[in-house]
CSV table of C-alpha atoms in Angstrom, one decimal:
chain,number,residue,atom,x,y,z
A,1,UNK,CA,-11.1,-11.2,-6.8
A,2,UNK,CA,-9.1,-14.5,-7.2
A,3,UNK,CA,-5.7,-14.9,-8.7
A,4,UNK,CA,-5.8,-18.3,-10.3
A,5,UNK,CA,-2.3,-18.6,-11.7
A,6,UNK,CA,1.0,-16.6,-11.5
A,7,UNK,CA,3.9,-16.9,-13.9
A,8,UNK,CA,7.2,-15.3,-12.9
A,9,UNK,CA,10.5,-15.0,-14.9
A,10,UNK,CA,13.6,-13.2,-13.6
A,11,UNK,CA,11.9,-11.4,-10.8
A,12,UNK,CA,14.3,-10.7,-8.0
A,13,UNK,CA,15.7,-14.1,-7.0
A,14,UNK,CA,13.0,-16.1,-8.8
A,15,UNK,CA,14.4,-17.4,-12.1
A,16,UNK,CA,11.2,-19.0,-13.3
A,17,UNK,CA,8.0,-20.2,-11.7
A,18,UNK,CA,4.4,-21.0,-12.7
A,19,UNK,CA,2.0,-21.3,-9.7
A,20,UNK,CA,-1.6,-22.3,-9.5
A,21,UNK,CA,-3.4,-21.0,-6.3
A,22,UNK,CA,-6.2,-21.9,-3.9
A,23,UNK,CA,-9.1,-19.4,-3.9
A,24,UNK,CA,-8.6,-19.2,-0.1
A,25,UNK,CA,-5.2,-19.8,1.6
A,26,UNK,CA,-1.8,-19.9,-0.1
A,27,UNK,CA,1.1,-20.3,2.3
A,28,UNK,CA,4.8,-20.0,1.4
A,29,UNK,CA,7.2,-21.7,3.9
A,30,UNK,CA,10.9,-21.1,3.9
A,31,UNK,CA,13.9,-19.6,5.6
A,32,UNK,CA,14.5,-15.8,5.6
A,33,UNK,CA,15.9,-14.7,2.3
A,34,UNK,CA,14.6,-17.8,0.4
A,35,UNK,CA,12.3,-15.7,-1.8
A,36,UNK,CA,8.9,-16.0,-0.1
A,37,UNK,CA,8.4,-12.2,0.1
A,38,UNK,CA,9.4,-12.0,-3.6
A,39,UNK,CA,6.3,-14.0,-4.6
A,40,UNK,CA,4.0,-11.7,-2.7
A,41,UNK,CA,5.8,-8.7,-4.2
A,42,UNK,CA,5.2,-10.0,-7.7
A,43,UNK,CA,1.5,-10.2,-6.8
A,44,UNK,CA,1.7,-6.7,-5.5
A,45,UNK,CA,3.4,-5.5,-8.7
A,46,UNK,CA,0.5,-6.7,-10.8
A,47,UNK,CA,-1.9,-4.6,-8.7
A,48,UNK,CA,0.1,-1.4,-8.3
A,49,UNK,CA,2.4,-1.5,-11.4
A,50,UNK,CA,5.5,-1.3,-9.2
A,51,UNK,CA,7.2,-3.2,-6.4
A,52,UNK,CA,6.3,-2.6,-2.8
A,53,UNK,CA,10.0,-2.0,-2.0
A,54,UNK,CA,11.1,0.3,-4.9
A,55,UNK,CA,9.6,2.4,-7.7
A,56,UNK,CA,12.8,1.8,-9.7
A,57,UNK,CA,11.7,-1.1,-11.9
A,58,UNK,CA,15.1,-2.1,-13.1
A,59,UNK,CA,16.0,-3.2,-9.5
A,60,UNK,CA,13.5,-6.1,-9.6
A,61,UNK,CA,15.2,-7.7,-12.6
A,62,UNK,CA,17.2,-10.8,-11.5
A,63,UNK,CA,20.9,-10.3,-11.3
A,64,UNK,CA,22.8,-10.7,-14.6
A,65,UNK,CA,19.5,-11.0,-16.5
A,66,UNK,CA,18.2,-8.6,-19.2
A,67,UNK,CA,14.4,-8.6,-18.5
A,68,UNK,CA,11.7,-9.7,-16.1
A,69,UNK,CA,8.1,-10.9,-16.8
A,70,UNK,CA,5.0,-11.3,-14.7
A,71,UNK,CA,1.7,-12.7,-15.8
A,72,UNK,CA,-1.4,-13.2,-13.6
A,73,UNK,CA,-4.6,-15.0,-14.6
A,74,UNK,CA,-7.5,-13.7,-12.5
A,75,UNK,CA,-11.2,-14.6,-12.5
A,76,UNK,CA,-12.2,-12.4,-15.4
A,77,UNK,CA,-9.0,-11.2,-17.1
A,78,UNK,CA,-5.3,-11.6,-17.6
A,79,UNK,CA,-2.6,-9.1,-16.6
A,80,UNK,CA,0.9,-9.0,-18.2
A,81,UNK,CA,3.9,-7.0,-17.3
A,82,UNK,CA,7.3,-7.2,-19.0
A,83,UNK,CA,10.4,-5.0,-19.1
A,84,UNK,CA,13.9,-5.1,-20.7
A,85,UNK,CA,16.8,-3.3,-19.0
A,86,UNK,CA,17.0,0.2,-20.4
A,87,UNK,CA,13.5,0.2,-21.7
A,88,UNK,CA,10.1,1.1,-20.3
A,89,UNK,CA,7.8,-1.6,-18.9
A,90,UNK,CA,4.8,-2.8,-20.8
A,91,UNK,CA,1.5,-3.4,-18.8
A,92,UNK,CA,-1.4,-5.2,-20.5
A,93,UNK,CA,-4.9,-6.2,-19.5
A,94,UNK,CA,-6.1,-9.2,-21.5
A,95,UNK,CA,-3.6,-8.4,-24.3
A,96,UNK,CA,-4.4,-4.6,-24.5
A,97,UNK,CA,-1.7,-2.3,-23.3
A,98,UNK,CA,-2.6,0.6,-21.0
A,99,UNK,CA,-2.1,4.1,-22.2
A,100,UNK,CA,-1.9,5.3,-18.6
A,101,UNK,CA,-0.9,3.1,-15.7
A,102,UNK,CA,-3.2,5.0,-13.4
A,103,UNK,CA,-6.1,3.4,-15.3
A,104,UNK,CA,-5.1,0.1,-13.8
A,105,UNK,CA,-5.0,1.1,-10.1
A,106,UNK,CA,-8.0,-0.3,-8.3
A,107,UNK,CA,-8.8,-3.0,-10.8
A,108,UNK,CA,-7.2,-5.6,-8.5
A,109,UNK,CA,-7.7,-4.3,-4.9
A,110,UNK,CA,-5.0,-5.5,-2.6
A,111,UNK,CA,-3.9,-5.1,1.0
A,112,UNK,CA,-0.4,-6.0,2.0
A,113,UNK,CA,0.9,-6.4,5.6
A,114,UNK,CA,4.7,-6.8,6.3
A,115,UNK,CA,7.2,-6.1,9.1
A,116,UNK,CA,8.3,-2.9,7.3
A,117,UNK,CA,4.8,-1.5,8.0
A,118,UNK,CA,5.9,-0.5,11.5
A,119,UNK,CA,7.4,2.5,9.6
A,120,UNK,CA,3.9,3.8,9.5
A,121,UNK,CA,4.4,4.6,13.2
A,122,UNK,CA,8.1,4.9,13.6
A,123,UNK,CA,8.9,6.6,10.2
A,124,UNK,CA,8.3,10.0,8.8
A,125,UNK,CA,5.0,11.5,7.7
A,126,UNK,CA,5.6,10.5,4.0
A,127,UNK,CA,5.0,6.9,5.1
A,128,UNK,CA,1.5,7.7,6.5
A,129,UNK,CA,0.6,9.9,3.5
A,130,UNK,CA,1.6,7.0,1.2
A,131,UNK,CA,-0.8,4.7,3.1
A,132,UNK,CA,-3.7,7.2,2.7
A,133,UNK,CA,-2.9,7.7,-1.0
A,134,UNK,CA,-2.7,4.0,-1.6
A,135,UNK,CA,-6.1,3.3,-0.1
A,136,UNK,CA,-8.0,6.2,-1.8
A,137,UNK,CA,-6.3,5.6,-5.1
A,138,UNK,CA,-7.8,2.1,-5.2
A,139,UNK,CA,-11.2,3.6,-4.9
A,140,UNK,CA,-11.0,6.8,-6.9
A,141,UNK,CA,-9.0,7.4,-10.1
A,142,UNK,CA,-9.9,11.1,-9.9
A,143,UNK,CA,-7.8,11.2,-6.7
A,144,UNK,CA,-4.7,10.0,-8.5
A,145,UNK,CA,-5.1,12.7,-11.1
A,146,UNK,CA,-5.6,15.4,-8.5
A,147,UNK,CA,-2.6,14.2,-6.5
A,148,UNK,CA,-0.4,14.1,-9.7
A,149,UNK,CA,-1.5,17.6,-10.6
A,150,UNK,CA,-0.8,18.9,-7.2
A,151,UNK,CA,2.7,17.4,-7.1
A,152,UNK,CA,3.5,18.8,-10.6
A,153,UNK,CA,2.5,22.3,-9.5
A,154,UNK,CA,4.5,21.9,-6.2
A,155,UNK,CA,7.6,20.8,-8.1
A,156,UNK,CA,7.3,23.8,-10.5
A,157,UNK,CA,6.8,26.2,-7.6
A,158,UNK,CA,9.8,24.8,-5.9
A,159,UNK,CA,11.9,25.4,-9.0
A,160,UNK,CA,10.9,29.1,-9.0
A,161,UNK,CA,11.6,29.4,-5.3
A,162,UNK,CA,15.1,28.0,-5.7
A,163,UNK,CA,16.1,30.3,-8.5
A,164,UNK,CA,18.7,32.6,-6.8
A,165,UNK,CA,19.4,34.7,-9.9
A,166,UNK,CA,15.9,35.8,-10.8
A,167,UNK,CA,12.8,36.9,-8.9
A,168,UNK,CA,10.0,34.4,-9.6
A,169,UNK,CA,7.4,35.4,-12.2
A,170,UNK,CA,4.5,36.7,-10.1
A,171,UNK,CA,1.8,35.6,-12.5
A,172,UNK,CA,3.2,32.1,-12.9
A,173,UNK,CA,3.7,31.8,-9.2
A,174,UNK,CA,0.1,32.7,-8.5
A,175,UNK,CA,-1.2,30.2,-11.2
A,176,UNK,CA,0.9,27.4,-9.6
A,177,UNK,CA,-0.4,28.3,-6.1
A,178,UNK,CA,-4.0,28.3,-7.3
A,179,UNK,CA,-3.5,24.9,-8.8
A,180,UNK,CA,-1.9,23.6,-5.6
A,181,UNK,CA,-4.8,25.0,-3.6
A,182,UNK,CA,-7.5,23.6,-5.9
A,183,UNK,CA,-6.1,20.1,-6.2
A,184,UNK,CA,-4.8,20.1,-2.6
A,185,UNK,CA,-8.2,20.8,-1.1
A,186,UNK,CA,-9.8,18.0,-3.0
A,187,UNK,CA,-7.0,15.6,-1.9
A,188,UNK,CA,-7.3,16.8,1.7
A,189,UNK,CA,-11.1,16.3,1.7
A,190,UNK,CA,-10.6,12.7,0.5
A,191,UNK,CA,-7.9,12.0,3.2
A,192,UNK,CA,-10.1,13.5,5.9
A,193,UNK,CA,-13.0,11.3,4.8
A,194,UNK,CA,-10.8,8.2,4.8
A,195,UNK,CA,-9.6,8.8,8.4
A,196,UNK,CA,-13.2,9.2,9.5
A,197,UNK,CA,-14.1,5.9,7.8
A,198,UNK,CA,-11.0,4.0,9.0
A,199,UNK,CA,-11.0,4.9,12.7
A,200,UNK,CA,-14.0,2.8,13.9
A,201,UNK,CA,-12.9,-0.1,11.8
A,202,UNK,CA,-9.4,0.1,13.2
A,203,UNK,CA,-10.7,0.3,16.8
A,204,UNK,CA,-12.9,-2.7,16.2
A,205,UNK,CA,-10.0,-4.9,14.8
A,206,UNK,CA,-7.5,-3.7,17.4
A,207,UNK,CA,-9.9,-4.4,20.3
A,208,UNK,CA,-10.5,-7.9,19.0
A,209,UNK,CA,-6.7,-8.6,18.7
A,210,UNK,CA,-5.8,-7.1,22.1
A,211,UNK,CA,-8.9,-8.2,24.0
A,212,UNK,CA,-9.7,-4.6,24.7
A,213,UNK,CA,-6.6,-4.0,26.8
A,214,UNK,CA,-5.7,-0.7,25.0
A,215,UNK,CA,-7.5,2.0,23.0
A,216,UNK,CA,-6.2,3.3,19.7
A,217,UNK,CA,-7.2,6.3,17.6
A,218,UNK,CA,-6.3,8.2,14.5
A,219,UNK,CA,-6.3,12.0,13.8
A,220,UNK,CA,-5.8,13.8,10.5
A,221,UNK,CA,-3.4,16.8,10.5
A,222,UNK,CA,-3.4,19.1,7.4
A,223,UNK,CA,-2.6,22.7,6.6
A,224,UNK,CA,-6.1,22.8,5.0
A,225,UNK,CA,-7.4,22.9,8.5
A,226,UNK,CA,-5.9,26.4,9.0
A,227,UNK,CA,-8.2,28.1,6.4
A,228,UNK,CA,-8.4,28.3,2.6
A,229,UNK,CA,-5.3,26.5,1.4
A,230,UNK,CA,-4.4,29.3,-1.1
A,231,UNK,CA,-4.2,31.8,1.7
A,232,UNK,CA,-2.1,29.4,3.8
A,233,UNK,CA,0.3,28.8,0.9
A,234,UNK,CA,0.6,32.5,-0.1
A,235,UNK,CA,1.0,34.0,3.4
A,236,UNK,CA,4.5,32.5,3.8
A,237,UNK,CA,5.8,33.0,0.3
A,238,UNK,CA,8.8,35.0,1.4
A,239,UNK,CA,9.8,32.4,3.9
A,240,UNK,CA,9.4,29.7,1.2
A,241,UNK,CA,11.7,31.8,-1.0
A,242,UNK,CA,14.3,32.0,1.8
A,243,UNK,CA,14.4,28.3,2.3
A,244,UNK,CA,13.9,27.3,-1.3
A,245,UNK,CA,10.9,25.1,-1.1
A,246,UNK,CA,7.2,25.1,-0.2
A,247,UNK,CA,6.6,24.9,3.6
A,248,UNK,CA,2.8,24.6,3.4
A,249,UNK,CA,0.4,22.3,1.6
A,250,UNK,CA,-1.0,18.8,1.6
A,251,UNK,CA,2.5,17.4,1.0
A,252,UNK,CA,3.0,18.0,4.7
A,253,UNK,CA,-0.2,16.2,5.9
A,254,UNK,CA,0.1,13.6,8.6
A,255,UNK,CA,-1.8,11.0,10.6
A,256,UNK,CA,-1.7,11.1,14.4
A,257,UNK,CA,-1.6,7.6,15.8
A,258,UNK,CA,-2.5,7.4,19.5
A,259,UNK,CA,-2.4,4.6,22.1
A,260,UNK,CA,-4.6,5.4,25.1
A,261,UNK,CA,-4.4,9.1,24.1
A,262,UNK,CA,-0.6,9.2,23.8
A,263,UNK,CA,1.6,9.0,20.7
A,264,UNK,CA,2.1,5.3,19.9
A,265,UNK,CA,5.6,5.8,18.6
A,266,UNK,CA,6.7,6.8,22.2
A,267,UNK,CA,4.4,4.6,24.3
A,268,UNK,CA,3.9,1.3,22.3
A,269,UNK,CA,5.8,-1.9,22.7
A,270,UNK,CA,6.9,-3.8,19.6
A,271,UNK,CA,3.9,-6.1,20.0
A,272,UNK,CA,1.5,-3.2,20.3
A,273,UNK,CA,3.0,-1.5,17.2
A,274,UNK,CA,2.7,-4.7,15.2
A,275,UNK,CA,-0.9,-5.3,16.4
A,276,UNK,CA,-1.8,-1.7,15.4
A,277,UNK,CA,-0.4,-2.1,11.9
A,278,UNK,CA,-2.2,-5.3,11.3
A,279,UNK,CA,-5.5,-3.9,12.7
A,280,UNK,CA,-5.0,-0.8,10.4
A,281,UNK,CA,-4.4,-3.0,7.4
A,282,UNK,CA,-7.5,-5.2,8.2
A,283,UNK,CA,-9.5,-2.0,8.5
A,284,UNK,CA,-8.2,-0.9,5.1
A,285,UNK,CA,-9.3,-4.3,3.8
A,286,UNK,CA,-12.8,-3.9,5.2
A,287,UNK,CA,-13.1,-0.5,3.6
A,288,UNK,CA,-11.9,-1.7,0.2
A,289,UNK,CA,-14.2,-4.7,0.4
A,290,UNK,CA,-17.3,-2.5,1.0
A,291,UNK,CA,-19.2,-1.8,-2.3
A,292,UNK,CA,-19.2,1.9,-3.1
A,293,UNK,CA,-22.4,1.7,-5.1
A,294,UNK,CA,-25.4,-0.4,-4.1
A,295,UNK,CA,-26.1,-3.3,-6.4
A,296,UNK,CA,-22.7,-3.1,-8.2
A,297,UNK,CA,-20.5,-6.3,-8.0
A,298,UNK,CA,-17.4,-5.6,-5.9
A,299,UNK,CA,-14.4,-7.8,-5.7
A,300,UNK,CA,-12.9,-8.8,-2.4
A,301,UNK,CA,-9.3,-7.5,-2.1
A,302,UNK,CA,-6.4,-9.9,-2.1
A,303,UNK,CA,-4.7,-10.1,1.3
A,304,UNK,CA,-0.9,-10.5,1.5
A,305,UNK,CA,0.4,-11.4,5.0
A,306,UNK,CA,4.2,-11.4,5.0
A,307,UNK,CA,5.8,-12.8,8.2
A,308,UNK,CA,3.3,-11.1,10.5
A,309,UNK,CA,3.4,-13.4,13.5
A,310,UNK,CA,6.9,-12.5,14.8
A,311,UNK,CA,7.0,-10.6,18.1
A,312,UNK,CA,3.3,-11.2,18.9
A,313,UNK,CA,2.1,-13.1,22.0
A,314,UNK,CA,0.1,-16.2,21.6
A,315,UNK,CA,-3.2,-14.5,22.4
A,316,UNK,CA,-2.8,-11.9,19.6
A,317,UNK,CA,-1.7,-14.6,17.2
A,318,UNK,CA,-4.8,-16.6,18.0
A,319,UNK,CA,-7.1,-13.6,17.5
A,320,UNK,CA,-5.5,-12.7,14.1
A,321,UNK,CA,-5.8,-16.3,12.9
A,322,UNK,CA,-9.5,-16.3,13.8
A,323,UNK,CA,-10.1,-13.1,11.9
A,324,UNK,CA,-8.4,-14.0,8.7
A,325,UNK,CA,-9.9,-17.5,8.7
A,326,UNK,CA,-13.4,-16.0,8.7
A,327,UNK,CA,-15.7,-15.7,5.7
A,328,UNK,CA,-15.2,-11.9,5.4
A,329,UNK,CA,-11.8,-12.4,3.9
A,330,UNK,CA,-11.3,-13.7,0.4
A,331,UNK,CA,-8.0,-15.0,-1.1
A,332,UNK,CA,-5.0,-14.9,1.2
A,333,UNK,CA,-1.3,-15.2,0.6
A,334,UNK,CA,0.8,-15.8,3.7
A,335,UNK,CA,4.5,-16.3,4.4
A,336,UNK,CA,6.1,-17.9,7.4
A,337,UNK,CA,9.3,-19.6,8.4
A,338,UNK,CA,7.5,-22.7,9.6
A,339,UNK,CA,4.1,-24.5,9.3
A,340,UNK,CA,2.8,-24.0,12.8
A,341,UNK,CA,0.7,-20.9,12.2
A,342,UNK,CA,-0.8,-22.4,9.0
A,343,UNK,CA,-1.9,-25.5,10.9
A,344,UNK,CA,-3.5,-23.2,13.5
A,345,UNK,CA,-5.5,-21.4,10.8
A,346,UNK,CA,-6.6,-24.7,9.2
A,347,UNK,CA,-7.7,-26.0,12.5
A,348,UNK,CA,-10.5,-23.4,12.5
A,349,UNK,CA,-12.4,-25.0,9.6
A,350,UNK,CA,-12.2,-27.0,6.4
A,351,UNK,CA,-10.4,-24.6,4.2
A,352,UNK,CA,-9.1,-25.0,0.7
A,353,UNK,CA,-5.4,-24.3,0.8
A,354,UNK,CA,-2.1,-24.8,-1.0
A,355,UNK,CA,1.3,-25.0,0.7
A,356,UNK,CA,4.5,-24.1,-1.1
A,357,UNK,CA,8.1,-24.6,0.0
A,358,UNK,CA,10.5,-21.8,-1.1
A,359,UNK,CA,14.3,-22.3,-1.2
A,360,UNK,CA,16.8,-20.1,-3.1
A,361,UNK,CA,14.1,-18.7,-5.3
A,362,UNK,CA,12.7,-22.2,-6.2
A,363,UNK,CA,9.0,-22.8,-5.3
A,364,UNK,CA,7.6,-26.2,-5.0
A,365,UNK,CA,3.9,-27.1,-4.3
A,366,UNK,CA,3.9,-29.3,-1.1
A,367,UNK,CA,0.1,-29.3,-0.4
A,368,UNK,CA,-1.2,-32.4,1.3
């Protein structure tokens, strides 16, 4: 997959820009707050139909403006997204509007790495579930449908549980629980499979970046592991009624992240946490880059690297640079506050690249 050109109007602090990209490296240099991350976020939006920082689309519209527009020209098609304040967004592929945005997910595989990703370790379990869902959704549209059906049944069950004036309708409650169990077991199976596939890739990338100084591992934790999910949900129905929400189900799933057998959030340094996150995202890239059906053409994901070198020692930086400069990675978009790391990357070979300076939302091509 190659993004050949991006047009941006009124997106965050970018008033207007039309950028043509290199098929390999595209580096955005500028001070913090200049708008570098906003370029990467616009690319992310065209893949996932929302910003990486918010699902409230109106928040990406530039201050005091009434609309935003994004348009990406890729190898085989064109993607357009536009929205006026107070209206719904329009998402089109080669001029044809999508009936359901879920149909678009996975068309443009993408992996994004940013400083905020340390929340995968330091944040709550919802951050880790979101990562699993994002990876699987890019491979399997059926997964998105099952997750949506589960969440809808969960929300309806919670409404019944919170009703203090009436006892829940027993037949309706059972139907919702059966739907949660049916969809939840499918989702859990996919998540479990993902963790099995990701773990050896994660360990491989982490060992390369850390010179094998530490060992990392992943573990999947789910209520589905306690027996048939329907039984698990129903056995504590009275307790759920008392607290007013569903205590059991795949909405409580989590990932265990271990460093040398101990929880990384307690044991890891800032450098180790960041190394783990980058290794996990590169493992995600490898997984998405692997064809799911033999003989079927499969696009390499776009790789977005947003200010990833801060708080890393020189050895880890060098290892990451060697990895992303290799042939296994396709088109890369990278931000930094200076040009040093880009020069290190380019020193590893004769790479096609473009360099952009970003200042106050204005983007200028400075390629040599």
